[in-house]
Amino acid sequence: MSGGRREILALYKALLRESKKFSSYNYREYAVRRVRDGFRAAKNLTSEVEQEKELQIAKVSLEIIKRQVLLGQLYKSPTLVIE
């Protein structure tokens, strides 16, 4: 894999860390679940091209999550009872 195990692990941790910053419980739980499921599904990829494609998708997703977290902090919603 061209990304290397350390880079992939660092990307996974960064995605989880950013996902946990969502102020809304529903968004937070959804994002964390999607990150875990995505990496679990990509774990079994054997093709170098497919692995690189998934790595690029994860990098783009990290940037999207960062932007969404920032927007969520600007426009906070009321706290749910579950939180």
C-alpha positions as a Python dict, from the first residue, in 0.01 Angstrom:
ca = {
    (1, 'M'): (0, 0, 0),
    (2, 'S'): (147, 330, -101),
    (3, 'G'): (-1, 517, 197),
    (4, 'G'): (183, 313, 455),
    (5, 'R'): (36, 169, 770),
    (6, 'R'): (132, 468, 989),
    (7, 'E'): (-25, 720, 753),
    (8, 'I'): (-346, 518, 736),
    (9, 'L'): (-361, 479, 1115),
    (10, 'A'): (-296, 852, 1160),
    (11, 'L'): (-571, 933, 910),
    (12, 'Y'): (-812, 697, 1089),
    (13, 'K'): (-739, 858, 1425),
    (14, 'A'): (-772, 1208, 1279),
    (15, 'L'): (-1109, 1118, 1126),
    (16, 'L'): (-1234, 979, 1457),
    (17, 'R'): (-1101, 1278, 1651),
    (18, 'E'): (-1268, 1528, 1418),
    (19, 'S'): (-1591, 1327, 1409),
    (20, 'K'): (-1614, 1341, 1787),
    (21, 'K'): (-1606, 1723, 1773),
    (22, 'F'): (-1957, 1750, 1625),
    (23, 'S'): (-2177, 1936, 1871),
    (24, 'S'): (-2488, 1742, 1768),
    (25, 'Y'): (-2513, 1392, 1915),
    (26, 'N'): (-2675, 1251, 1600),
    (27, 'Y'): (-2409, 1389, 1364),
    (28, 'R'): (-2132, 1282, 1599),
    (29, 'E'): (-2250, 923, 1629),
    (30, 'Y'): (-2322, 896, 1257),
    (31, 'A'): (-1979, 1028, 1160),
    (32, 'V'): (-1794, 799, 1400),
    (33, 'R'): (-1993, 498, 1280),
    (34, 'R'): (-1927, 582, 912),
    (35, 'V'): (-1553, 623, 972),
    (36, 'R'): (-1528, 289, 1151),
    (37, 'D'): (-1741, 108, 893),
    (38, 'G'): (-1548, 261, 604),
    (39, 'F'): (-1211, 155, 737),
    (40, 'R'): (-1341, -188, 829),
    (41, 'A'): (-1468, -238, 472),
    (42, 'A'): (-1145, -109, 316),
    (43, 'K'): (-932, -335, 535),
    (44, 'N'): (-981, -628, 299),
    (45, 'L'): (-892, -447, -25),
    (46, 'T'): (-610, -616, -212),
    (47, 'S'): (-569, -399, -521),
    (48, 'E'): (-316, -117, -487),
    (49, 'V'): (-537, 107, -701),
    (50, 'E'): (-844, 45, -485),
    (51, 'Q'): (-645, 108, -167),
    (52, 'E'): (-510, 438, -299),
    (53, 'K'): (-858, 541, -410),
    (54, 'E'): (-1001, 472, -63),
    (55, 'L'): (-712, 661, 97),
    (56, 'Q'): (-788, 967, -116),
    (57, 'I'): (-1158, 944, -31),
    (58, 'A'): (-1069, 933, 340),
    (59, 'K'): (-850, 1244, 305),
    (60, 'V'): (-1130, 1435, 133),
    (61, 'S'): (-1374, 1315, 399),
    (62, 'L'): (-1146, 1450, 671),
    (63, 'E'): (-1154, 1796, 515),
    (64, 'I'): (-1532, 1781, 480),
    (65, 'I'): (-1573, 1678, 844),
    (66, 'K'): (-1346, 1962, 957),
    (67, 'R'): (-1559, 2215, 766),
    (68, 'Q'): (-1884, 2068, 895),
    (69, 'V'): (-1762, 2073, 1255),
    (70, 'L'): (-1669, 2439, 1218),
    (71, 'L'): (-2011, 2522, 1076),
    (72, 'G'): (-2178, 2322, 1351),
    (73, 'Q'): (-1992, 2523, 1612),
    (74, 'L'): (-2104, 2849, 1452),
    (75, 'Y'): (-2471, 2746, 1446),
    (76, 'K'): (-2525, 2537, 1758),
    (77, 'S'): (-2845, 2341, 1803),
    (78, 'P'): (-3014, 2282, 2139),
    (79, 'T'): (-2872, 1999, 2349),
    (80, 'L'): (-3067, 1673, 2334),
    (81, 'V'): (-3180, 1485, 2643),
    (82, 'I'): (-2959, 1191, 2544),
    (83, 'E'): (-2650, 1408, 2577),
}
